[in-house]
mmCIF file of C-alpha atoms in Angstrom:
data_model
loop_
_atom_site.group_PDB
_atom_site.id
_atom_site.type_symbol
_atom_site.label_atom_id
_atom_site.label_comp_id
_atom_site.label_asym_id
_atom_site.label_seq_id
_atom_site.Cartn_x
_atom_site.Cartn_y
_atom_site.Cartn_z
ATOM 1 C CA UNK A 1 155.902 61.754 75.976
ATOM 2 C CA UNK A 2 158.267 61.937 73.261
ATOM 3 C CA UNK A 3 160.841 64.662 73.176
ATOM 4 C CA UNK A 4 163.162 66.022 70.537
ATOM 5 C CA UNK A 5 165.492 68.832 71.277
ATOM 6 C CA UNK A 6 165.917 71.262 68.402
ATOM 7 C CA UNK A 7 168.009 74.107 67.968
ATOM 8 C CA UNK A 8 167.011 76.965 66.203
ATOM 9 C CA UNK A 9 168.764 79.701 64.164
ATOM 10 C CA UNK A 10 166.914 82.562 62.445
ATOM 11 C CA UNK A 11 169.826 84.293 61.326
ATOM 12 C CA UNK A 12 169.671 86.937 59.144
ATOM 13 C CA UNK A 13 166.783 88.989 56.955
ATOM 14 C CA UNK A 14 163.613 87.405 57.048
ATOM 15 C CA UNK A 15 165.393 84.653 59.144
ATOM 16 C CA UNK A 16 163.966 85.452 62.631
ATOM 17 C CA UNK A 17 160.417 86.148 61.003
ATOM 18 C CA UNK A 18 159.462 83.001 59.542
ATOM 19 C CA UNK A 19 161.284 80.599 61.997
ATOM 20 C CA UNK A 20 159.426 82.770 64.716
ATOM 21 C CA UNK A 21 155.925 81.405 62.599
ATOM 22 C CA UNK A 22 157.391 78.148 62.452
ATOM 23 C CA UNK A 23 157.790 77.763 66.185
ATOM 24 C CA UNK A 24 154.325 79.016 66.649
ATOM 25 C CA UNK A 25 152.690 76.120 64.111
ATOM 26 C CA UNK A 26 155.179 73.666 65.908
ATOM 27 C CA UNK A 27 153.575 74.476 69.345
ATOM 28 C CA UNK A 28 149.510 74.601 68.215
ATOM 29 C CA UNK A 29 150.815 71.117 66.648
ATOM 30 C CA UNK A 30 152.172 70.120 70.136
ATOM 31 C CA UNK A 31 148.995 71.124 72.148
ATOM 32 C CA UNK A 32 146.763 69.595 69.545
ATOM 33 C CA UNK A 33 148.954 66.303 69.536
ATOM 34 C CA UNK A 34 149.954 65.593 72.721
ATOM 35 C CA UNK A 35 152.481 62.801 72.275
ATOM 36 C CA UNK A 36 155.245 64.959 71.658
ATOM 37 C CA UNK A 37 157.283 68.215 73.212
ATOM 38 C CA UNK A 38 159.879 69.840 71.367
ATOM 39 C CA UNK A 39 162.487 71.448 73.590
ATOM 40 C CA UNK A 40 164.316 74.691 71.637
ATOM 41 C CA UNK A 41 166.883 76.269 72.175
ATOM 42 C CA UNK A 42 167.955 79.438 69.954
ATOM 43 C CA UNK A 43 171.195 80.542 68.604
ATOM 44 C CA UNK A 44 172.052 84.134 67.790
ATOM 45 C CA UNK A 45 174.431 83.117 65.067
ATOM 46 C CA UNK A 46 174.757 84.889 61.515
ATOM 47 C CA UNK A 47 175.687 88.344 60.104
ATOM 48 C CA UNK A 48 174.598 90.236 63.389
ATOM 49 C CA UNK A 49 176.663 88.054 65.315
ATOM 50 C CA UNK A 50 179.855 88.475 62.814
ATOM 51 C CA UNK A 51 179.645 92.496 63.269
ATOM 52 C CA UNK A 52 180.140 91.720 66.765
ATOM 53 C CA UNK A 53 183.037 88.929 66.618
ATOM 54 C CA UNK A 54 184.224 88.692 63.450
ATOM 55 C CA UNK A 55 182.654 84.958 63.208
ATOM 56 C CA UNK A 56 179.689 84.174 61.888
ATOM 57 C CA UNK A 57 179.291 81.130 65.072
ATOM 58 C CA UNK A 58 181.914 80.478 67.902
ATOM 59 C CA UNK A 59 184.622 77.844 66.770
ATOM 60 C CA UNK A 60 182.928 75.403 68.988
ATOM 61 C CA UNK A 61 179.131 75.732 66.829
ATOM 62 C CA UNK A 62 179.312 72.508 65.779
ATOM 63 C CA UNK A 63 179.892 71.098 69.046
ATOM 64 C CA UNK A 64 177.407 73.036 70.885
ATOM 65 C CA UNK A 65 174.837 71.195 68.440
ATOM 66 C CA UNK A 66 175.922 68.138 68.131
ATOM 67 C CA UNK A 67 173.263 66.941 70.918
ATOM 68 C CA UNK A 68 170.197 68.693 69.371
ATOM 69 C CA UNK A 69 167.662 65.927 67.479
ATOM 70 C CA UNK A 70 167.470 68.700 64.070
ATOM 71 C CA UNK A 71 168.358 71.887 63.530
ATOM 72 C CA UNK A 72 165.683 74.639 62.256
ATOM 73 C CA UNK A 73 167.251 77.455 60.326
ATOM 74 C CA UNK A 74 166.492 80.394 59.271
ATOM 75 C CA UNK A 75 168.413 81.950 56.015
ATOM 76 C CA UNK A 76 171.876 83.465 55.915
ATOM 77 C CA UNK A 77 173.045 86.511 54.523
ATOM 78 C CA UNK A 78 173.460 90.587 54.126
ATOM 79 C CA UNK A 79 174.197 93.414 51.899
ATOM 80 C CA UNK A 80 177.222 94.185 54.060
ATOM 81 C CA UNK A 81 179.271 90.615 54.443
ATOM 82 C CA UNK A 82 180.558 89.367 51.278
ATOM 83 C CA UNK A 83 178.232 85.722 50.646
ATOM 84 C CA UNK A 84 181.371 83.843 50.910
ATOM 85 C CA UNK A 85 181.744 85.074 54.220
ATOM 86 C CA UNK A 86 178.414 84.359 55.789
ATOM 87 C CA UNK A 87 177.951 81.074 53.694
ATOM 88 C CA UNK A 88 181.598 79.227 54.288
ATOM 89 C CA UNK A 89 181.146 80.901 57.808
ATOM 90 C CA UNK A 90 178.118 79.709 58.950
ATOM 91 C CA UNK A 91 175.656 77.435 57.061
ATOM 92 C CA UNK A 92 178.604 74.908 54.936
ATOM 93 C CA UNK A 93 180.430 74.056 58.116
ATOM 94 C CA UNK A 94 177.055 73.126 59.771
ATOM 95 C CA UNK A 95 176.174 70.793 55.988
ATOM 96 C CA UNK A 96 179.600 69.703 55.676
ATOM 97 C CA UNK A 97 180.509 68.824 59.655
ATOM 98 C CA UNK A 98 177.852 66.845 60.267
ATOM 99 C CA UNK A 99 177.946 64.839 56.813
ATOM 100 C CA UNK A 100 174.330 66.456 55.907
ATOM 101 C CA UNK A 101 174.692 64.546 52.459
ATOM 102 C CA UNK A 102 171.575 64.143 51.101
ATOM 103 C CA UNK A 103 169.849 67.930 50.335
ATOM 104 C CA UNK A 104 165.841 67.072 49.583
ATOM 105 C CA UNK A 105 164.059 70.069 48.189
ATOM 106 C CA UNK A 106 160.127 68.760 47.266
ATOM 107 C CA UNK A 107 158.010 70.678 45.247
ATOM 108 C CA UNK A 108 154.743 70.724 44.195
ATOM 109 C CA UNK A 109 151.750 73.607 43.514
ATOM 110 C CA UNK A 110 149.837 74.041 46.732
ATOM 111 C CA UNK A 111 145.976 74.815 46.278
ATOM 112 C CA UNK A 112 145.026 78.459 45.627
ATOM 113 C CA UNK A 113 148.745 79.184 44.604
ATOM 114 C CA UNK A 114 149.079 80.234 40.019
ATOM 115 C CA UNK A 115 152.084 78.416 38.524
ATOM 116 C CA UNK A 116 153.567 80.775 35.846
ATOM 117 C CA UNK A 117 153.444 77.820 33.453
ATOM 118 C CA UNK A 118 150.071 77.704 31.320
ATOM 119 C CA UNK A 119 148.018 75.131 32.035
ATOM 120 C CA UNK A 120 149.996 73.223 34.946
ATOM 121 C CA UNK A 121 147.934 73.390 38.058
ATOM 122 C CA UNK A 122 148.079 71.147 41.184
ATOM 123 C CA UNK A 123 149.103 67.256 40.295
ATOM 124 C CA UNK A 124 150.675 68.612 37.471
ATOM 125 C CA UNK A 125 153.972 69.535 39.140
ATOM 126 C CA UNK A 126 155.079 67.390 41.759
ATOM 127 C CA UNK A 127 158.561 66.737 42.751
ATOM 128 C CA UNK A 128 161.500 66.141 44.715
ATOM 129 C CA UNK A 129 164.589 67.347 43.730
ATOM 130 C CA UNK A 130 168.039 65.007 46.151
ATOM 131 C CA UNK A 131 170.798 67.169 45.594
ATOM 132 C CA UNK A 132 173.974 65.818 46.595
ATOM 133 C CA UNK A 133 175.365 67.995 49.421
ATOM 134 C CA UNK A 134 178.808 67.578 50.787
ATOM 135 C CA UNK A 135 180.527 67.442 47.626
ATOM 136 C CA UNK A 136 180.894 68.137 43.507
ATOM 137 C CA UNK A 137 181.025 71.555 42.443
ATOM 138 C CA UNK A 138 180.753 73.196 46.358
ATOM 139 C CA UNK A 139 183.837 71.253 47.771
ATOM 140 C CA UNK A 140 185.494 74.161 48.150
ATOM 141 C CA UNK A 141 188.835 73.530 46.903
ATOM 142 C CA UNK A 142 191.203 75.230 44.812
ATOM 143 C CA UNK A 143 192.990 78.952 45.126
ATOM 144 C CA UNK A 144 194.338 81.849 44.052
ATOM 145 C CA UNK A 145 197.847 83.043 42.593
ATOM 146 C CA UNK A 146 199.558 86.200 41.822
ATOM 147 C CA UNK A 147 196.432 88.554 43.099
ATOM 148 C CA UNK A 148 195.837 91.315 41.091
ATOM 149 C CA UNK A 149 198.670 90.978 38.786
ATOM 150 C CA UNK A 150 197.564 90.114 34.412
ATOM 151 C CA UNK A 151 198.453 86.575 35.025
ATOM 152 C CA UNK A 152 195.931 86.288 38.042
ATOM 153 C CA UNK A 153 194.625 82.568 38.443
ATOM 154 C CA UNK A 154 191.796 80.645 40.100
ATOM 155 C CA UNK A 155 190.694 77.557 40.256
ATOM 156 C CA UNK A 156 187.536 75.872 41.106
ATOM 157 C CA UNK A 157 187.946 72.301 41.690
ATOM 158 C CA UNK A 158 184.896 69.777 41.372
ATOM 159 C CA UNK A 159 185.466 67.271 43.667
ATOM 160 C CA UNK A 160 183.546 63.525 43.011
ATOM 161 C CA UNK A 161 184.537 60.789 45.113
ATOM 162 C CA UNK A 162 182.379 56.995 44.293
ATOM 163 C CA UNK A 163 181.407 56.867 47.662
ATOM 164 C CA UNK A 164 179.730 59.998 47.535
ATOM 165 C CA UNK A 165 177.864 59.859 44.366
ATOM 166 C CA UNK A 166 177.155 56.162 45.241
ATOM 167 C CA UNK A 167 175.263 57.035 48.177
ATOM 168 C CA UNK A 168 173.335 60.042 47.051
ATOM 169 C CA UNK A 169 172.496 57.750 44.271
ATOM 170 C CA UNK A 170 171.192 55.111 46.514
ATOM 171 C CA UNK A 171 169.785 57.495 48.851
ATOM 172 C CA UNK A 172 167.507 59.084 45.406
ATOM 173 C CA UNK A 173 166.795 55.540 43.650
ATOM 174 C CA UNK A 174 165.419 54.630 47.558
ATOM 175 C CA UNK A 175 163.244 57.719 47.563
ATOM 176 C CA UNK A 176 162.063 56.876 44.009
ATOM 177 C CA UNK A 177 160.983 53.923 45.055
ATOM 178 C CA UNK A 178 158.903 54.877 47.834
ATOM 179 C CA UNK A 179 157.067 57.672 46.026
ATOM 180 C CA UNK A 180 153.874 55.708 43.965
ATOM 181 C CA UNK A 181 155.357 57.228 40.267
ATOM 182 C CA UNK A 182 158.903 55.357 41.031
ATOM 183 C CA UNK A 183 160.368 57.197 38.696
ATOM 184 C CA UNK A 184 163.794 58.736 38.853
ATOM 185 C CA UNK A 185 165.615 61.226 36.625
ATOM 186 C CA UNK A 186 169.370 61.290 36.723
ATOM 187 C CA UNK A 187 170.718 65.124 35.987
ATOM 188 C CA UNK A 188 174.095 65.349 34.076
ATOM 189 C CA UNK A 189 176.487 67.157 32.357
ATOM 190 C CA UNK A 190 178.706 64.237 30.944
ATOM 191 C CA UNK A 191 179.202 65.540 27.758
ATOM 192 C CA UNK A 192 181.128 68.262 28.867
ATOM 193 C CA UNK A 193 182.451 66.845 32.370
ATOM 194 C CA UNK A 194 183.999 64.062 30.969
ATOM 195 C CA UNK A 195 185.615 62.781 34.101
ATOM 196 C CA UNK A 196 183.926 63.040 37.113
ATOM 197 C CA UNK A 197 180.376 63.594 35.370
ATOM 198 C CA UNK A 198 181.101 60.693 33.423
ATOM 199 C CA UNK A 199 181.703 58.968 36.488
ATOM 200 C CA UNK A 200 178.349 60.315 37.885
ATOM 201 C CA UNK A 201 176.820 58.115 34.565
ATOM 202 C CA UNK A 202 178.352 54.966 35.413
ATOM 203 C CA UNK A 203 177.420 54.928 39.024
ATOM 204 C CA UNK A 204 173.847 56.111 38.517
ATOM 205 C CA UNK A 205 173.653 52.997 35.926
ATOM 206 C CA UNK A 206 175.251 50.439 38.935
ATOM 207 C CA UNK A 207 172.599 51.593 41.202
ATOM 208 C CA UNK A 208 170.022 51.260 39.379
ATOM 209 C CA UNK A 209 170.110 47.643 39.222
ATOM 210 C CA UNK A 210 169.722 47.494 42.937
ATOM 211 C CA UNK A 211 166.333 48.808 42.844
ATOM 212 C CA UNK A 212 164.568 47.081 39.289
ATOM 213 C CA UNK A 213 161.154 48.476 40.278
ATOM 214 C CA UNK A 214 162.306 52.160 39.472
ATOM 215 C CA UNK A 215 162.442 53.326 35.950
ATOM 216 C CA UNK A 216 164.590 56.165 35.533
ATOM 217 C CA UNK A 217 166.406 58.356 32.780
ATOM 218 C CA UNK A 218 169.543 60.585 32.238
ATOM 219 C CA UNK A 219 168.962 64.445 30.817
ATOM 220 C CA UNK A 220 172.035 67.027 30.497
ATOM 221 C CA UNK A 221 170.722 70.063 32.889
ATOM 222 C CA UNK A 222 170.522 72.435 30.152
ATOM 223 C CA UNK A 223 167.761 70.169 28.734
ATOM 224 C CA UNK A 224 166.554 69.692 32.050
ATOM 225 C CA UNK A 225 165.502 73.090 32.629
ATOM 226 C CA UNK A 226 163.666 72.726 29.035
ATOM 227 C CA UNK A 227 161.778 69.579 30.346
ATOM 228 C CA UNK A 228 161.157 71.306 33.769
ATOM 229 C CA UNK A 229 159.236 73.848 31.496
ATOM 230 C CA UNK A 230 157.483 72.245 29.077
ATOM 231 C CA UNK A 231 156.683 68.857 30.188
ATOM 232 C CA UNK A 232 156.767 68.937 34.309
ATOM 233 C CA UNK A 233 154.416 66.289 34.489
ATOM 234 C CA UNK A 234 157.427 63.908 32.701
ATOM 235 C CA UNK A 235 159.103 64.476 36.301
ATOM 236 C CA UNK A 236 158.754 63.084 39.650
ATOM 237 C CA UNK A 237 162.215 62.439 41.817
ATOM 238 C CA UNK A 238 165.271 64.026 40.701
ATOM 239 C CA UNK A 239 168.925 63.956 41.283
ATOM 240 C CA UNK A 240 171.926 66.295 40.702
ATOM 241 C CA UNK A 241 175.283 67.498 41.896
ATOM 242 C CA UNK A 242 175.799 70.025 44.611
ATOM 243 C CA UNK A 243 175.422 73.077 41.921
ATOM 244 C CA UNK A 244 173.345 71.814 39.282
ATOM 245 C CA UNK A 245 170.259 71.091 41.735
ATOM 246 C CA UNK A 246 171.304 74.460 43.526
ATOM 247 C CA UNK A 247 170.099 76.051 40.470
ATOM 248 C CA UNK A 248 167.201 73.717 39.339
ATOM 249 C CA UNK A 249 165.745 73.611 42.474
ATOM 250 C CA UNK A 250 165.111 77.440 42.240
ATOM 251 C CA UNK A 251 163.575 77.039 38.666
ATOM 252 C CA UNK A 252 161.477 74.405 40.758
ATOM 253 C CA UNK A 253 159.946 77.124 43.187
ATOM 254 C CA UNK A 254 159.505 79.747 40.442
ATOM 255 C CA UNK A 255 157.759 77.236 38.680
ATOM 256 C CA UNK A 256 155.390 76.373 41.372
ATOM 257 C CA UNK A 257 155.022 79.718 42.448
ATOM 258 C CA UNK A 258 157.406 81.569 44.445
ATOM 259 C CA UNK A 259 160.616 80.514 46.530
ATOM 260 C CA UNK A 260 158.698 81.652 49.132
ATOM 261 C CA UNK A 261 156.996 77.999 49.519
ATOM 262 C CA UNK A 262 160.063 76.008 49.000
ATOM 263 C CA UNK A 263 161.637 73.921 51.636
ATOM 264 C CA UNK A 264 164.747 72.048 52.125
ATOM 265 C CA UNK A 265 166.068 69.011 54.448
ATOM 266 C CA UNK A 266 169.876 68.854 54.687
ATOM 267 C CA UNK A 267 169.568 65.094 56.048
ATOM 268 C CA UNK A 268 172.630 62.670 57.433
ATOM 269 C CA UNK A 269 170.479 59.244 56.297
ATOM 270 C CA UNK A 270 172.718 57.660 59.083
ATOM 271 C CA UNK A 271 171.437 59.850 61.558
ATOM 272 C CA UNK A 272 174.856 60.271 63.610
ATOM 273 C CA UNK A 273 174.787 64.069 63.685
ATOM 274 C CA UNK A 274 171.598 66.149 63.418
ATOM 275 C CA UNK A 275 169.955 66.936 60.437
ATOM 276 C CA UNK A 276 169.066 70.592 59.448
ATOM 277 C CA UNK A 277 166.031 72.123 58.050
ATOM 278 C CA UNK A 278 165.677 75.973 56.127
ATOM 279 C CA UNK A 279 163.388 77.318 53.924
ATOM 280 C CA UNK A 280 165.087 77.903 50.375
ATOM 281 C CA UNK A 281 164.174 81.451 49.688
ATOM 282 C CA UNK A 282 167.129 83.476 51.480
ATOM 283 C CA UNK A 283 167.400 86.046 53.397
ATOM 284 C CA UNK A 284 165.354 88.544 51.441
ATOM 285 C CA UNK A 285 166.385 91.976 52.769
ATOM 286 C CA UNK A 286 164.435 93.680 50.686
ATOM 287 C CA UNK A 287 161.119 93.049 52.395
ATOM 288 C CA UNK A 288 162.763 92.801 55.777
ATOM 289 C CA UNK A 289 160.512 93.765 58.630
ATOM 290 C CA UNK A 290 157.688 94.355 56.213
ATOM 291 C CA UNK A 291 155.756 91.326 57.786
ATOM 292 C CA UNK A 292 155.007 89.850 54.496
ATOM 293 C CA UNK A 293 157.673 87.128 54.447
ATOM 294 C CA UNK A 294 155.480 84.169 52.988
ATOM 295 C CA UNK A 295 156.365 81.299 56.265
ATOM 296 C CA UNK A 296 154.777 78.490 54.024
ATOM 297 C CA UNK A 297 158.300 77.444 53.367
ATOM 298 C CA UNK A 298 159.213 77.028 56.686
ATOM 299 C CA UNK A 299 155.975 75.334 57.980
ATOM 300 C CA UNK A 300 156.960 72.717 54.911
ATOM 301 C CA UNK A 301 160.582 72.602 56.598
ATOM 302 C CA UNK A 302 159.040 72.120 59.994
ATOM 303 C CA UNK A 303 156.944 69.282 58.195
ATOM 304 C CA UNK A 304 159.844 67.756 56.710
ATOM 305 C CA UNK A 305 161.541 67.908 59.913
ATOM 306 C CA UNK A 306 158.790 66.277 61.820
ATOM 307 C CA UNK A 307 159.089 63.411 59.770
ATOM 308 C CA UNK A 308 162.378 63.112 59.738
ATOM 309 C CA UNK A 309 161.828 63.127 63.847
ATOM 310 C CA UNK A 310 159.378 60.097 63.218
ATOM 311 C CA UNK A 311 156.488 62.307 63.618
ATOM 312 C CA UNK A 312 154.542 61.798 60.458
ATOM 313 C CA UNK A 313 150.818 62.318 61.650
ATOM 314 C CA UNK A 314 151.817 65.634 62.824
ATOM 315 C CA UNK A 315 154.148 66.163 59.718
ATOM 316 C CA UNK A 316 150.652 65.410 57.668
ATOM 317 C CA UNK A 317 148.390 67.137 59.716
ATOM 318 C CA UNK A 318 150.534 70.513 59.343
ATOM 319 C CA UNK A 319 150.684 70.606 55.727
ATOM 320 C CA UNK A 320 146.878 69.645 55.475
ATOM 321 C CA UNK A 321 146.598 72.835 57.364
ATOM 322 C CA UNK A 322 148.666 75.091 54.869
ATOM 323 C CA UNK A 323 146.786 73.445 51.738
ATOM 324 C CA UNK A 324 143.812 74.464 53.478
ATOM 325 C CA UNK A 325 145.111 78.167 53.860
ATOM 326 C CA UNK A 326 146.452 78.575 50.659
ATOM 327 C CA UNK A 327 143.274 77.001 49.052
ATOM 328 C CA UNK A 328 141.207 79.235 50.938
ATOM 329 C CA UNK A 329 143.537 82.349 49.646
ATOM 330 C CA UNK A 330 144.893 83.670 52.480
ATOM 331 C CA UNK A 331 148.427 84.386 51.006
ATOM 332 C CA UNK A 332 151.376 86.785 51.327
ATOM 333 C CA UNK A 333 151.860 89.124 48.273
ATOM 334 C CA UNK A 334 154.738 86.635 47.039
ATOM 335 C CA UNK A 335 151.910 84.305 45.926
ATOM 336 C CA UNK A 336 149.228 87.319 44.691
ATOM 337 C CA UNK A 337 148.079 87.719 48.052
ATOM 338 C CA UNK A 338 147.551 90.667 50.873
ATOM 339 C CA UNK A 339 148.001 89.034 53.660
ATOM 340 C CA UNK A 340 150.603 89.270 56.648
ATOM 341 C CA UNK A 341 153.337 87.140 57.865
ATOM 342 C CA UNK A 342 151.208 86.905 60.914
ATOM 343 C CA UNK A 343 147.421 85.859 59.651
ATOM 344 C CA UNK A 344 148.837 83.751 57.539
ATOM 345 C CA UNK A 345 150.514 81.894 60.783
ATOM 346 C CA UNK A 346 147.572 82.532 62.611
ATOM 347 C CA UNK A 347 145.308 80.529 60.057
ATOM 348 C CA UNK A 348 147.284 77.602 59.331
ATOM 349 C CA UNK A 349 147.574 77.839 63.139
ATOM 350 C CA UNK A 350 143.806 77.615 63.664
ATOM 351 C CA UNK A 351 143.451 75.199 61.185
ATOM 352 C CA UNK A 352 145.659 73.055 62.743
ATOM 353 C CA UNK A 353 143.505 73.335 65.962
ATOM 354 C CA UNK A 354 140.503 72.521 63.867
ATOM 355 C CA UNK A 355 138.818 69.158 64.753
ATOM 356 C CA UNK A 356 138.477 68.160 60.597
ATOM 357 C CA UNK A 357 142.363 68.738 60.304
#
C-alpha cells in the first residue's frame, strides 16, 4: 500500500473547520480506494499558539516538516495579531524555506454554483492562475528610517532575479501546454515597472520559444482585471508576479462564485521539500464557529494535493463528488445555500462512497 505522510495545520478562524472536513473526505477516499493510507500528523501552530509563546511555530517548524510528503493548511490570521505578524511568522517561512515557487490557484464555476457575471456559466470560466511565489513584490526587503519623525521613510523593494521568473515561466508555459486550450497569458506591468517588469517581458518572450505549441499573450493587470470581466472565456492559464496574481486570483473566486471554493498548491516542481496545500479564502472570523464555512475549497486543495502525491484517480474521483454536491444544491450560504459545514462534508462524503463515483 502506498503511504504519504502529511502534516496538517488548521490554524486559525475557520482553519480547524474545513481541514477537519478535508480529513474526513481524505479518509472515505482511503476506504473506498484502498491503494493508499495517508498518515497525519497535526500541528497546533498559528495565532493561538503565538498568545502562548510569542511565535507563531517553534524555530525548528521547518525542520519538524521537512519529512512530511505535503503539507495541508488551514488559513492564518486574527483580529488581535497584526497580519504581518501571523503571515511573516508562520505561513512565508513555510513558502519561502522550502522553495514553494510555483503558487497554482485553478478556477472554474462548479455545477449548481451563480457566477456574478451575466451570462458566464460552467465552461465559460475556466482557469489556472501560476503565481510566482518566492519572490517579486513579497520578497520582503527594504526598511524603515527615522520612525515617527516628518521625514519618516519606507521602502518596499521588488525583488526579480532571471532564475526566478525563468522558472515560473517555464513551470506556466509547461502547464499551458498540458491543458487542451494551450493557451497562456503573460500578466504585466512593464509600462510602469520598467526594470524588473520589463525584464519579466523579455524572459516570458525566451520561454516561449521552448514550447511552440502554446500560443500566448501579454496584458498590463489593470486590463487584465477588465478581460477577467468581460471576456473570461479569452482566458485559460495565467501567470503573474507574487502580488499581482495575489490580487487577481481573488477577482478569480469572486468571479466564479465565492472564495469559499478556491484552492491553492504552493508546489516545489523539484520536489526536494514538501509542497503545501490551503484553501484561499482566509481565516474568516466573522463566521467562526457558525458551521457554515463552505469546505469545497479545501476538498479542491486535498484534490490538488492528491495529485501532486501521484494519486490522480482519487484526485478525480473527489472532485466528481463535489460537482455532484454542488450540482445537486447542497451548498453553504457563501454560494446561496443553507446548508452546514457538516452535510455538506457528509454528502460529498457519501458520494464519494457511491459505486457511480
Amino acid at each position: 500500500m502506498r503511504e504519504y505522510r502529511i502534516a496538517a495545520i488548521p490554524a486559525d478562524g475557520i482553519g480547524p473547520e474545513v481541514i477537519a472536513a478535508g480529513l474526513q473526505a481524505l479518509e472515505t477516499l482511503e476506504r473506498r480506494d484502498g491503494g493508499f493510507r495517508l498518515s497525519v500528523t497535526q500541528f497546533d501552530w498559528g495565532s493561538d499558539y503565538y498568545r502562548r509563546t510569542g511565535v507563531m511555530m517553534p524555530a525548528d517548524g521547518t525542520d519538524q516538516l521537512k519529512p512530511f510528503d505535503a503539507i495541508f493548511f488551514g488559513a492564518v490570521g486574527a483580529p488581535d495579531v497584526p497580519d504581518h505578524i501571523t503571515l511573516w511568522g508562520l505561513r512565508l517561512p513555510i513558502c519561502q524555506g522550502f522553495d514553494q515557487y510555483a503558487n497554482v490557484r485553478p478556477t472554474k464555476i462548479l455545477p449548481g454554483i451563480s457566477s456574478p457575471l451575466a451570462n458566464v456559466g460552467p465552461g465559460d470560466l475556466d482557469w489556472v492562475i501560476v503565481r510566482e511565489n518566492s519572490e517579486g513584490e513579497y520578497a520582503g526587503h527594504g526598511g524603515r528610517a527615522h520612525r515617527g519623525l516628518p521625514e519618516e521613510v519606507a521602502t518596499e523593494t521588488a525583488i526579480f532575479t532571471r532564475v526566478g521568473v525563468t522558472r515560473i515561466m517555464r513551470y506556466a508555459f509547461a502547464l499551458a501546454q498540458a491543458r487542451p486550450r494551450k493557451l497562456l497569458t503573460v500578466v504585466t506591468k512593464s509600462n510602469a515597472q520598467r526594470h524588473g517588469m520589463v525584464m519579466w517581458d523579455e524572459i516570458a518572450a525566451e520561454v516561449s520559444k521552448e514550447y511552440p505549441d502554446v500560443t500566448w499573450d501579454k496584458v498590463l493587470v489593470d486590463a487584465m482585471t477588465v478581460r477577467m470581466t468581460l471576456k473570461p472565456q479569452s482566458l485559460d492559464t495565467i501567470v503573474a508576479t507574487n502580488l499581482h496574481a495575489d490580487i487577481l486570483s481573488d477577482l478569480a473566486g469572486a468571479l466564479a462564485g465565492s472564495l469559499g471554493v478556491a484552492p491553492t498548491a504552493n508546489i516545489d516542481p523539484e520536489r526536494r521539500f514538501p509542497s503545501m496545500f490551503e484553501p484561499i479564502h482566509g481565516s474568516a472570523f466573522d463566521i467562526t464557529g457558525k458551521g457554515i464555512a463552505n469546505p469545497v475549497a479545501t476538498f479542491w486543495t486535498a484534490a490538488q494535493m492528491l495529485e501532486h502525491l501521484g494519486e490522480p484517480a482519487a484526485a478525480a474521483r473527489l472532485m466528481a463528488a463535489v460537482e455532484k454536491v454542488s450540482g445537486e444544491g447542497i451548498k453553504t450560504p457563501d454560494v446561496g445555500g443553507s446548508a452546514t459545514t457538516m452535510e455538506v462534508t457528509e454528502a460529498v462524503c457519501e458520494a464519494i462512497r457511491s459505486s457511480n463515483i
